JSON list of C-alpha atoms in Angstrom, two decimals:
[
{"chain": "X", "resi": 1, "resn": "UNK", "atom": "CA", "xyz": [-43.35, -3.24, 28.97]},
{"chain": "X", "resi": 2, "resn": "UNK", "atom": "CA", "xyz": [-46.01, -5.63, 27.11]},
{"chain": "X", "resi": 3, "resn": "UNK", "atom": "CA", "xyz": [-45.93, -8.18, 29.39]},
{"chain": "X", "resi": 4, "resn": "UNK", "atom": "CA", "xyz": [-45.20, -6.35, 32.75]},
{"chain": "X", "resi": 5, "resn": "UNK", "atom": "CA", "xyz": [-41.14, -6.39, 32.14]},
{"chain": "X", "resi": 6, "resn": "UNK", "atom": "CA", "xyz": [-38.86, -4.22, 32.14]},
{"chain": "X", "resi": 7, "resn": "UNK", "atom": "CA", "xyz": [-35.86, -4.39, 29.87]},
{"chain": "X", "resi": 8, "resn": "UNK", "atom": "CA", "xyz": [-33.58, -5.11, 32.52]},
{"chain": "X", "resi": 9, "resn": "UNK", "atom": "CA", "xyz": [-35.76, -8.38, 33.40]},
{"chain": "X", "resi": 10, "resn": "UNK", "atom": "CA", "xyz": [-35.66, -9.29, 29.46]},
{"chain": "X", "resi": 11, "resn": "UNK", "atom": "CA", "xyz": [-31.89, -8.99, 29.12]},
{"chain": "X", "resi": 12, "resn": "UNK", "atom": "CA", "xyz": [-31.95, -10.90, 32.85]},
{"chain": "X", "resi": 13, "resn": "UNK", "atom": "CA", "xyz": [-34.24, -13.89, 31.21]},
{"chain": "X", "resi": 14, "resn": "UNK", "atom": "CA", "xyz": [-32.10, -13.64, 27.88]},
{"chain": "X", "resi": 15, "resn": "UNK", "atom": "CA", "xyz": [-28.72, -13.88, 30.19]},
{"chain": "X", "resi": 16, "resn": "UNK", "atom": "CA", "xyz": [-30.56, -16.86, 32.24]},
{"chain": "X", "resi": 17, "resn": "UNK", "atom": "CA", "xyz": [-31.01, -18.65, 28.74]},
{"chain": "X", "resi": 18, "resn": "UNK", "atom": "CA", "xyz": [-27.39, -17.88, 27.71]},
{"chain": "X", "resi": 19, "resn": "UNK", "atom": "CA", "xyz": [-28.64, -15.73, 24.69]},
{"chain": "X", "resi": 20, "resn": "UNK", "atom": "CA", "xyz": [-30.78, -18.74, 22.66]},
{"chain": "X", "resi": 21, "resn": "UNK", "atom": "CA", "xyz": [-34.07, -19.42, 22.57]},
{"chain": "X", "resi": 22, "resn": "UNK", "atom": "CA", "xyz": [-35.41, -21.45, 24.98]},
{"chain": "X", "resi": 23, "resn": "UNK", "atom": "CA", "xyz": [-37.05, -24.21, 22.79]},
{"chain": "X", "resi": 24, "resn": "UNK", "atom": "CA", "xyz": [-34.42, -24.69, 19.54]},
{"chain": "X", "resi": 25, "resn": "UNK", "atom": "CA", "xyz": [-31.35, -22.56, 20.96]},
{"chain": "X", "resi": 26, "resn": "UNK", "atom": "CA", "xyz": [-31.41, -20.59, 17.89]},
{"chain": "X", "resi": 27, "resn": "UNK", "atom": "CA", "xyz": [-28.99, -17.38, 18.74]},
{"chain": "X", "resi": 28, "resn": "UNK", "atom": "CA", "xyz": [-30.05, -13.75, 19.51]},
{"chain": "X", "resi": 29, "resn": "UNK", "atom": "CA", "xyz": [-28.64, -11.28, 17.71]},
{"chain": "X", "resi": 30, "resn": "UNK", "atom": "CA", "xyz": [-28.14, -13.83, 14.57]},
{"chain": "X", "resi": 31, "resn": "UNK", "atom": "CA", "xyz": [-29.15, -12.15, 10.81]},
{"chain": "X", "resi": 32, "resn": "UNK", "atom": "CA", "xyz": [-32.72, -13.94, 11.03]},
{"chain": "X", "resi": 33, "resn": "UNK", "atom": "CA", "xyz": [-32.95, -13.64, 14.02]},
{"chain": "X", "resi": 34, "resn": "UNK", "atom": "CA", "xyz": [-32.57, -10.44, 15.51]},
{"chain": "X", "resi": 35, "resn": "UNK", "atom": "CA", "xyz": [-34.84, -10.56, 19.09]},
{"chain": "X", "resi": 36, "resn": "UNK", "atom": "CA", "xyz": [-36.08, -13.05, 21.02]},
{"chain": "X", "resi": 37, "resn": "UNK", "atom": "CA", "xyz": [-39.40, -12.72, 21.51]},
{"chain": "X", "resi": 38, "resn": "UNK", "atom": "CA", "xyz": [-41.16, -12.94, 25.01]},
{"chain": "X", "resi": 39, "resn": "UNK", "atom": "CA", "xyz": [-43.25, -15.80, 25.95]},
{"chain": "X", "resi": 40, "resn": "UNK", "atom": "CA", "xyz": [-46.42, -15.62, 27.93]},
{"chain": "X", "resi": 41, "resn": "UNK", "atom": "CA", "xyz": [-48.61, -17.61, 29.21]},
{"chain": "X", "resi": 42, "resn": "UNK", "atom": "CA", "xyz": [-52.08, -16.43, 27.45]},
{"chain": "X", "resi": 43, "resn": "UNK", "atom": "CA", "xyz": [-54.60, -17.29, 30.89]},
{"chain": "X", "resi": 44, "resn": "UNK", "atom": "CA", "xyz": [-52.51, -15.90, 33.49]},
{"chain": "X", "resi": 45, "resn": "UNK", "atom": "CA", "xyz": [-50.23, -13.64, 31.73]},
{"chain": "X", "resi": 46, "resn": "UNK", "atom": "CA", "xyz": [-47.18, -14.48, 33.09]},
{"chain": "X", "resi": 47, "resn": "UNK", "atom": "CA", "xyz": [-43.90, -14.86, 31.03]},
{"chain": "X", "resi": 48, "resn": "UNK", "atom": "CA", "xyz": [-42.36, -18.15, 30.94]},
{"chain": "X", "resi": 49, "resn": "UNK", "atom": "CA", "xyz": [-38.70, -16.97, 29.04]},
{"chain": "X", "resi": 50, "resn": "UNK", "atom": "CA", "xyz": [-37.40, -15.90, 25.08]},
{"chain": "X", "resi": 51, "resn": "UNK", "atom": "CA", "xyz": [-38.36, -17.62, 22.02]},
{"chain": "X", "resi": 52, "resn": "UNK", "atom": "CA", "xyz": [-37.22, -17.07, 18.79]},
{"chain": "X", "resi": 53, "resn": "UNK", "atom": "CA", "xyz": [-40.23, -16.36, 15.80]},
{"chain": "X", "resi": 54, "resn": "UNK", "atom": "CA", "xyz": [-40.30, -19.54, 14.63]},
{"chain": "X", "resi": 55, "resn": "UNK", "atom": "CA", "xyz": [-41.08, -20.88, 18.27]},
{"chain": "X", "resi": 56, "resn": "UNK", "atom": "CA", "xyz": [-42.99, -18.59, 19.40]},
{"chain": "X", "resi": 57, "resn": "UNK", "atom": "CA", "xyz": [-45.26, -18.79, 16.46]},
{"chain": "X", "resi": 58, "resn": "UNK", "atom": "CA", "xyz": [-45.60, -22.76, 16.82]},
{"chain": "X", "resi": 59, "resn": "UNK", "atom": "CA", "xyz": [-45.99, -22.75, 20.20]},
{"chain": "X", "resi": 60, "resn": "UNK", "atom": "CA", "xyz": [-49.20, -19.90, 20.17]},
{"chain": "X", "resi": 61, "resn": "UNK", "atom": "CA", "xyz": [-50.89, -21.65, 16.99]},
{"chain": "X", "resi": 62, "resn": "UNK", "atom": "CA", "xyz": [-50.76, -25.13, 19.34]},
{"chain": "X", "resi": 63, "resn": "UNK", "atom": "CA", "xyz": [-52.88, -22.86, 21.41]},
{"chain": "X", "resi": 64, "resn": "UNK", "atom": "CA", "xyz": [-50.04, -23.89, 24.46]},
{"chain": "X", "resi": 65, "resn": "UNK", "atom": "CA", "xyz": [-51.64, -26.86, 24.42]},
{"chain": "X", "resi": 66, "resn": "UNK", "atom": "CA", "xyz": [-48.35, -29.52, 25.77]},
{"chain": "X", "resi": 67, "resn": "UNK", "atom": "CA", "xyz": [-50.54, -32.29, 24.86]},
{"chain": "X", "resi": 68, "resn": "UNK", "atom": "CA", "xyz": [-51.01, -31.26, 21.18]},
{"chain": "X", "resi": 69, "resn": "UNK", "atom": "CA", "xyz": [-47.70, -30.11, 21.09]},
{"chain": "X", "resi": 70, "resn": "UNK", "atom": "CA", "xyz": [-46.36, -33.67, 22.37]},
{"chain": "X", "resi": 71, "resn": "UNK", "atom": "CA", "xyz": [-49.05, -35.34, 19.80]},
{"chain": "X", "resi": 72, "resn": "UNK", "atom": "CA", "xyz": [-47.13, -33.84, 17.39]},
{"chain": "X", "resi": 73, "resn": "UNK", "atom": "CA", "xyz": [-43.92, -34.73, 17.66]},
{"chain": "X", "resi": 74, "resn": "UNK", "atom": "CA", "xyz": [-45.24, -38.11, 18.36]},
{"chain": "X", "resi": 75, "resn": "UNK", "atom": "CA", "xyz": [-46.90, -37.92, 14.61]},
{"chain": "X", "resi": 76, "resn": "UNK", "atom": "CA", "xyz": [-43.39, -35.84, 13.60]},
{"chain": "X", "resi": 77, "resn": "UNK", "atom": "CA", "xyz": [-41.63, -39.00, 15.00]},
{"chain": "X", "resi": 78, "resn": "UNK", "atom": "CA", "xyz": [-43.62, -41.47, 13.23]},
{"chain": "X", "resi": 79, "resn": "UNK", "atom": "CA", "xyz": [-43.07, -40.58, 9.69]},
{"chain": "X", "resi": 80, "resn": "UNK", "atom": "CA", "xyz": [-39.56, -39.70, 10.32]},
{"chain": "X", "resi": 81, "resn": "UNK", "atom": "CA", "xyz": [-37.38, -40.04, 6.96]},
{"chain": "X", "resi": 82, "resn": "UNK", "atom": "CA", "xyz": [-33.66, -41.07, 7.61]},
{"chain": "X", "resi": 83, "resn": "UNK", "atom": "CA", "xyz": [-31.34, -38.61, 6.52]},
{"chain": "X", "resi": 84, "resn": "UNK", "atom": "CA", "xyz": [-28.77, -39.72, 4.01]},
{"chain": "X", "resi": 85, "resn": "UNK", "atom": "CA", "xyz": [-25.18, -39.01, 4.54]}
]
């Protein structure tokens, strides 16, 4: 009801996304991760699909800024250590 949805439209969008968050796939319904949260866009309001915390969180302290986001993973990408087998 937040963001002008019903729960049948959530459940619809969480269905769409085959129950994972739309940016990492993490699971709904997993221990730490219980919800998916809903995504909006913070000008016009409208919701753009489920994220789990962690995303959700990253994605509103980037301000949903793509460019920032993409400047960091370009930095994230840079100093990328080599996992050992």
């Amino acid at each position: 009801r937040r963001f002008g949805i019903t729960p049948a439209q959530y459940y619809a969008i969480l269905a769409e996304q085959g129950g994972k968050c739309a940016v990492c796939g993490a699971s709904a319904g997993a221990v730490h991760q219980p919800r998916l949260h809903v995504d909006h866009d913070h000008v016009t309001g409208r919701v753009r699909g489920l994220l789990c915390g962690q995303c959700n969180n990253g994605v509103g302290r980037f301000g949903d800024d793509p460019e920032l986001l993409h400047a960091a993973g370009r930095y994230l990408e840079r100093f990328k250590i080599p996992k050992e087998d």
